[in-house]
Short mmCIF file of C-alpha atoms in Angstrom, two decimals:
data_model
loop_
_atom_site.label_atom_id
_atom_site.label_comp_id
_atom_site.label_asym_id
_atom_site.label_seq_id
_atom_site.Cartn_x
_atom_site.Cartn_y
_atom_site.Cartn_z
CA UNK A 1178 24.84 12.19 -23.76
CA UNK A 1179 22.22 12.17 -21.12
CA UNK A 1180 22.24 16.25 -20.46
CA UNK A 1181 19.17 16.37 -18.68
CA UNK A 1182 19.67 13.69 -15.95
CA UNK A 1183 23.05 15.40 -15.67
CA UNK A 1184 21.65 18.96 -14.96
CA UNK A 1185 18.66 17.09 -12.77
CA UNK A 1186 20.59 15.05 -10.38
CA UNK A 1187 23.26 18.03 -9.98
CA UNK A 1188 20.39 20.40 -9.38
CA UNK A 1189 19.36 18.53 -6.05
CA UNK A 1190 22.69 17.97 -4.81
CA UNK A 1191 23.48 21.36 -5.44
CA UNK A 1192 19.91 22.71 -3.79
CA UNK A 1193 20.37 19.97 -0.82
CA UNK A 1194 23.92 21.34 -0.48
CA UNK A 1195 22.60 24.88 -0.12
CA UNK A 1196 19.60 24.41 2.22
CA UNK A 1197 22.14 22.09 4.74
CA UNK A 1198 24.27 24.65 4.97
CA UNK A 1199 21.98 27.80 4.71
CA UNK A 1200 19.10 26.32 6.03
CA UNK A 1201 18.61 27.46 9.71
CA UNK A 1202 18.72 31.64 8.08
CA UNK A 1203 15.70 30.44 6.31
CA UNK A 1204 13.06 31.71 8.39
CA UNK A 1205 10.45 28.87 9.10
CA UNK A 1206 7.39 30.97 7.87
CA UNK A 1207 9.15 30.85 4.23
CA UNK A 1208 10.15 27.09 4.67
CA UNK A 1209 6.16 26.33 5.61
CA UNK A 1210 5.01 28.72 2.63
CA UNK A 1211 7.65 27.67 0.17
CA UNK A 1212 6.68 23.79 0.87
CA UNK A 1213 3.38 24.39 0.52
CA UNK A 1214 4.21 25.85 -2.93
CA UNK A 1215 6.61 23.10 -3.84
CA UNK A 1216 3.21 21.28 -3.25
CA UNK A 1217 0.95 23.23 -5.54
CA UNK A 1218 4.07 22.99 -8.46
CA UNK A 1219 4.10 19.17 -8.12
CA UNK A 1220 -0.08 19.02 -8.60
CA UNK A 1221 0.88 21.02 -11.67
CA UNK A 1222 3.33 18.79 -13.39
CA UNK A 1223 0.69 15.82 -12.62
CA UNK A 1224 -2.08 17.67 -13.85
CA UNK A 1225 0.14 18.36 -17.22
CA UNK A 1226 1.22 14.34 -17.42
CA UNK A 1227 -2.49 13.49 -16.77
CA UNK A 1228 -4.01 15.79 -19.54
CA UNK A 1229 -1.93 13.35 -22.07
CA UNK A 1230 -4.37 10.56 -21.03
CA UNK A 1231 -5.15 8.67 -23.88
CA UNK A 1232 -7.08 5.45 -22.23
CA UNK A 1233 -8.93 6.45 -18.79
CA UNK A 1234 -9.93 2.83 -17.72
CA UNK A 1235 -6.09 1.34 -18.70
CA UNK A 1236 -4.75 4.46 -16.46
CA UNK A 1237 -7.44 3.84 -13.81
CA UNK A 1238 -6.66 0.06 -13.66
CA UNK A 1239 -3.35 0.74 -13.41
CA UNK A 1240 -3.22 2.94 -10.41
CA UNK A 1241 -5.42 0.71 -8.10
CA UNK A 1242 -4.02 -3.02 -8.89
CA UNK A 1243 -0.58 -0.93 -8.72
CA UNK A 1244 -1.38 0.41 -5.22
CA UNK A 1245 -3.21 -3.26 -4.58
CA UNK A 1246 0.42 -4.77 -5.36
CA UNK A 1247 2.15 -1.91 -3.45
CA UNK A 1248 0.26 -2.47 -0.08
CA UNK A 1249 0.69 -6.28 -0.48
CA UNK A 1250 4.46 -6.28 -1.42
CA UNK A 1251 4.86 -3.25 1.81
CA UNK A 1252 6.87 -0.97 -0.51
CA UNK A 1253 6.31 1.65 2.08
CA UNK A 1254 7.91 -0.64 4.95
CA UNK A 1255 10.52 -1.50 3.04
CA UNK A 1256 11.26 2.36 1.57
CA UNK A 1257 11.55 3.19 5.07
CA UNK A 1258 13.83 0.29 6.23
CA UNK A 1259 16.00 1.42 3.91
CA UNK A 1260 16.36 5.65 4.21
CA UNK A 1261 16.69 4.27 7.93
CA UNK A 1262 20.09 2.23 7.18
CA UNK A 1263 21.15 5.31 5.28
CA UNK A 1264 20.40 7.47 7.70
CA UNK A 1265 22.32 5.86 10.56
CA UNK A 1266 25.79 6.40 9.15
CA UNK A 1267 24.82 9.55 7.26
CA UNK A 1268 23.54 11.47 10.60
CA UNK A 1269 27.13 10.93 12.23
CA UNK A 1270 28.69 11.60 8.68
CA UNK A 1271 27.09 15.27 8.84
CA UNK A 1272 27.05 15.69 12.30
CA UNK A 1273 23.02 15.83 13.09
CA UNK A 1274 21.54 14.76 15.99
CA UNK A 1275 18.86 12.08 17.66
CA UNK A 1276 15.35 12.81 16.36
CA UNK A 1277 12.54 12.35 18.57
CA UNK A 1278 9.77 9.63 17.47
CA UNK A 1279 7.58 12.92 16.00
CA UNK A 1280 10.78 14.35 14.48
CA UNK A 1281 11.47 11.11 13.39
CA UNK A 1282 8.22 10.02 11.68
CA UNK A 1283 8.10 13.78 10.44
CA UNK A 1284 11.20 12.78 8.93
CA UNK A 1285 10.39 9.88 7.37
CA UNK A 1286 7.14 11.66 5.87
CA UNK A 1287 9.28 14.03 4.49
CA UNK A 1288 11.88 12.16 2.47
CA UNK A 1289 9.54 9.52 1.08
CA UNK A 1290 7.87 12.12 -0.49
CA UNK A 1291 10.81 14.37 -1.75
CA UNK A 1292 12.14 10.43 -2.82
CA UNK A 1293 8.53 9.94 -5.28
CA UNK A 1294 9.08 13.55 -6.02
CA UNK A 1295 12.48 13.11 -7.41
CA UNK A 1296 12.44 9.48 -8.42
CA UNK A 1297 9.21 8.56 -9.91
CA UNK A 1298 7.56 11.32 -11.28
CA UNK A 1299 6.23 11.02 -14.60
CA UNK A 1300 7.69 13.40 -15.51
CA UNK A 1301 11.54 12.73 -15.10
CA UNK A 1302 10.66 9.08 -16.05
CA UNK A 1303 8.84 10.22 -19.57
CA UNK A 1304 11.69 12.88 -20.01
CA UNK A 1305 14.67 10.65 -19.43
CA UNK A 1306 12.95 8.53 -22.40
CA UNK A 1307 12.42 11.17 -24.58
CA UNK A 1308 16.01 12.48 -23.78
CA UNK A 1309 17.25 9.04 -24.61
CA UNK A 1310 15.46 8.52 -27.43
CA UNK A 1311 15.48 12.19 -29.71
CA UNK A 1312 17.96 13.74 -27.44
CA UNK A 1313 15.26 16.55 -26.23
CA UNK A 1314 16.39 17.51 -22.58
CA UNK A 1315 13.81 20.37 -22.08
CA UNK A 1316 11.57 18.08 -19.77
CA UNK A 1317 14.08 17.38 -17.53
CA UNK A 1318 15.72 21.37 -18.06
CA UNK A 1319 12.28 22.80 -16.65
CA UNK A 1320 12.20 19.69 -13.56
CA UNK A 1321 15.45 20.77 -12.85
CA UNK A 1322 14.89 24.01 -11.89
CA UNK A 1323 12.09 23.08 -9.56
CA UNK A 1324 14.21 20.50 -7.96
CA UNK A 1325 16.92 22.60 -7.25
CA UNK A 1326 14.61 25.23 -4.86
CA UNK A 1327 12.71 22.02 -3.61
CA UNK A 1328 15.87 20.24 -2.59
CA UNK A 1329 17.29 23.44 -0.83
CA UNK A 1330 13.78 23.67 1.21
CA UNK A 1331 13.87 19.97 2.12
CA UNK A 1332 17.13 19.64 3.18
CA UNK A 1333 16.71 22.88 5.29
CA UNK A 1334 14.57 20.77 7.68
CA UNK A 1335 15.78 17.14 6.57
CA UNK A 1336 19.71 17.60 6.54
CA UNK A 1337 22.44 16.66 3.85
CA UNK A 1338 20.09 13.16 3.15
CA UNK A 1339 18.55 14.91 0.27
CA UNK A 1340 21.73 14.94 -1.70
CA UNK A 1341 21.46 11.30 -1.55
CA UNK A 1342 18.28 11.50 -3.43
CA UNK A 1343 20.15 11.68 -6.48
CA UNK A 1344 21.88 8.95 -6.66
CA UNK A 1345 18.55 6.22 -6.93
CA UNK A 1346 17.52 9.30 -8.96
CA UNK A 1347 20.03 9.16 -11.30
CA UNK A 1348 20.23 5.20 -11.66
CA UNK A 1349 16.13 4.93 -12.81
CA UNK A 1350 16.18 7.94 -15.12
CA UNK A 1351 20.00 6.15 -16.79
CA UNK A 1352 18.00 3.30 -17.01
CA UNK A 1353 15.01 4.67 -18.69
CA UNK A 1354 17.95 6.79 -20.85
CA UNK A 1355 19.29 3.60 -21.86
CA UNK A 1356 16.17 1.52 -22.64
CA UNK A 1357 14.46 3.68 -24.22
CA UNK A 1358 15.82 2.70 -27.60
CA UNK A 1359 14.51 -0.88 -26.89
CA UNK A 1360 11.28 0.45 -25.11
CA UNK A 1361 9.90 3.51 -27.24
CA UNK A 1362 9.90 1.19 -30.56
CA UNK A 1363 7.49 -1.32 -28.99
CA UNK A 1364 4.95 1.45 -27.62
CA UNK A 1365 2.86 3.63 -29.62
CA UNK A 1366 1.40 7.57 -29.13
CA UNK A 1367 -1.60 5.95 -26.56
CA UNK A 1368 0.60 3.61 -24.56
CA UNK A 1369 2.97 6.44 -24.40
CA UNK A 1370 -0.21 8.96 -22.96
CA UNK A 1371 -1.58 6.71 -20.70
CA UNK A 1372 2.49 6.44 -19.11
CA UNK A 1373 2.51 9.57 -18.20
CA UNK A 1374 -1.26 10.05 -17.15
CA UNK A 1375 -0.25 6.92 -14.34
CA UNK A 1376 2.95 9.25 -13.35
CA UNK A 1377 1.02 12.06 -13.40
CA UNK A 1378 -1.30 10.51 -10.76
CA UNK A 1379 1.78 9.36 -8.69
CA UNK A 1380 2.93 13.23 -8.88
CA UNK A 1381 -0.49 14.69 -8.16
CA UNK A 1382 -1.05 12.60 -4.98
CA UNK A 1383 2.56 13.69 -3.76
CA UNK A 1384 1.94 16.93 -4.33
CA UNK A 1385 -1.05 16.84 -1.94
CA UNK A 1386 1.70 14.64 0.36
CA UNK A 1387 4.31 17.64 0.53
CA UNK A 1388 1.32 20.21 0.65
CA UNK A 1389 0.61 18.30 3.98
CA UNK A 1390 -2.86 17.99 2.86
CA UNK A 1391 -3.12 14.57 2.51
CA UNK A 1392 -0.82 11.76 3.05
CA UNK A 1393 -1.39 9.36 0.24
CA UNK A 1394 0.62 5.96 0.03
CA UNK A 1395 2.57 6.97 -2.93
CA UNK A 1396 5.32 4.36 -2.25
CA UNK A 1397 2.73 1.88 -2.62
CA UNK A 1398 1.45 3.11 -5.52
CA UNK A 1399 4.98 3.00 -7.62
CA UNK A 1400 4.15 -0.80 -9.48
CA UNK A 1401 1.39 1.32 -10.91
CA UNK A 1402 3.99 2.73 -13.51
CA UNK A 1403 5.23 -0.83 -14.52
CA UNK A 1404 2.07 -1.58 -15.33
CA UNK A 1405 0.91 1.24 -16.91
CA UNK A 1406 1.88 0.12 -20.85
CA UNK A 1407 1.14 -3.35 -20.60
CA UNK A 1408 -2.62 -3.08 -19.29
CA UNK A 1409 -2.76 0.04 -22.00
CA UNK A 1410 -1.93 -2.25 -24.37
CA UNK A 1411 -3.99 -5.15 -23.68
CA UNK A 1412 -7.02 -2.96 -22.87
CA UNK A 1413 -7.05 -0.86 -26.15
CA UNK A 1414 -5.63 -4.26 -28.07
CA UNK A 1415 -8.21 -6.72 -26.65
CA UNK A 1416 -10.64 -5.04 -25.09
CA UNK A 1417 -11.52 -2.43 -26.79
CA UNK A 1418 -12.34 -4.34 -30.30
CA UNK A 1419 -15.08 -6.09 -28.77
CA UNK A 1420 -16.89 -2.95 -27.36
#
């Protein structure tokens, strides 16, 4: 029974639910603070998946021909094309308005990186695994609870869109549920480390993203964790042996 992705995904609807409808009796000084904070949480969760680096050159290698496949393939471009179709019918759906081309772009900034945050984090990637595969929810317990205030501060500037988060939210992390009885038997402790260190990179850099400190192309950077156990592999399998 997949607990955790239960509690995770209701977490941000509830939370996106909550800052729609409460959101404007937020004062914006708490919004900007609380963000900033939401920021500072995410560098900690990648900071914790990057400490279980096993491999630093297979994590390394990962991250830039990941990003170098990203920027070819236009993830970003296509990310966007996408929130943009939902957003069309969704913005009459709950009522809000036309966005100016700041507002807009703002926007956009906004639930790309709440959509990384949410979707590809090492952590709710690694946990769903671990979930599927002992049936230990406590990773995604703890990412709940930060979800839940970080979906009620993004949807009190970004609307009832953040609810909708959870459903390509709750599709990768089933997935990962569901093949991680196929997928955990094939790795080993050091494939499994180097994983999360890549995801942990993804979270740092959109921590620094929602912190507003530095925009890093995280949606560009996503093939990074399909490659992540593979080049692990074949470094520490074929590479290292001959060093």
């Amino acid at each position: 029974m997949p607990i955790g992705i239960i509690v995770n995904c209701t977490a941000i609807i509830l939370g996106g639910a909550v800052g729609t409808a409460a959101g404007h009796k937020i004062p914006e000084r708490l919004k900007t603070s609380l963000t900033m904070v939401f920021g500072v949480c995410a560098m900690c969760i990648g900071i914790s998946c990057i400490v279980k680096m096993a491999t630093l050159p297979a994590t390394i290698l990962s991250v830039v021909v990941g990003l170098i496949i990203g920027e070819l393939l236009d993830l970003d471009i296509w990310i966007q094309r996408g929130i943009r179709q939902v957003q069309k019918p969704m913005a009459k759906l709950i009522g809000s308005g036309s966005r100016a081309q700041g507002d807009q772009d703002d926007f956009m900034e906004g639930f790309i990186s709440i959509l990384i945050l949410f979707c590809a984090s090492g952590t709710g990637i690694f946990g769903s695994m671990q979930s599927g595969m002992t049936g230990d929810h406590s990773i995604l317990l703890a990412k709940s609870i930060l979800d839940l205030f970080t979906a009620a501060i993004f949807a009190a500037n970004l609307g009832g869109l953040v609810c909708l988060v959870s459903i390509p939210q709750f599709l990768i992390m089933i997935l990962c549920f569901l093949g991680a009885g196929f997928i955990i038997p094939l790795t080993n402790e050091t494939m499994l480390g180097d994983f999360s260190a890549v995801g942990g990179v993804l979270t740092l850099a959109t921590g620094f993203r929602i912190a507003g400190m530095k925009s890093f192309p995280v949606a560009n950077m996503m093939p990074a964790m399909v490659l992540a156990m593979p080049l692990s592999y074949l470094w520490n399998g074929w590479v290292v042996p001959f060093l």
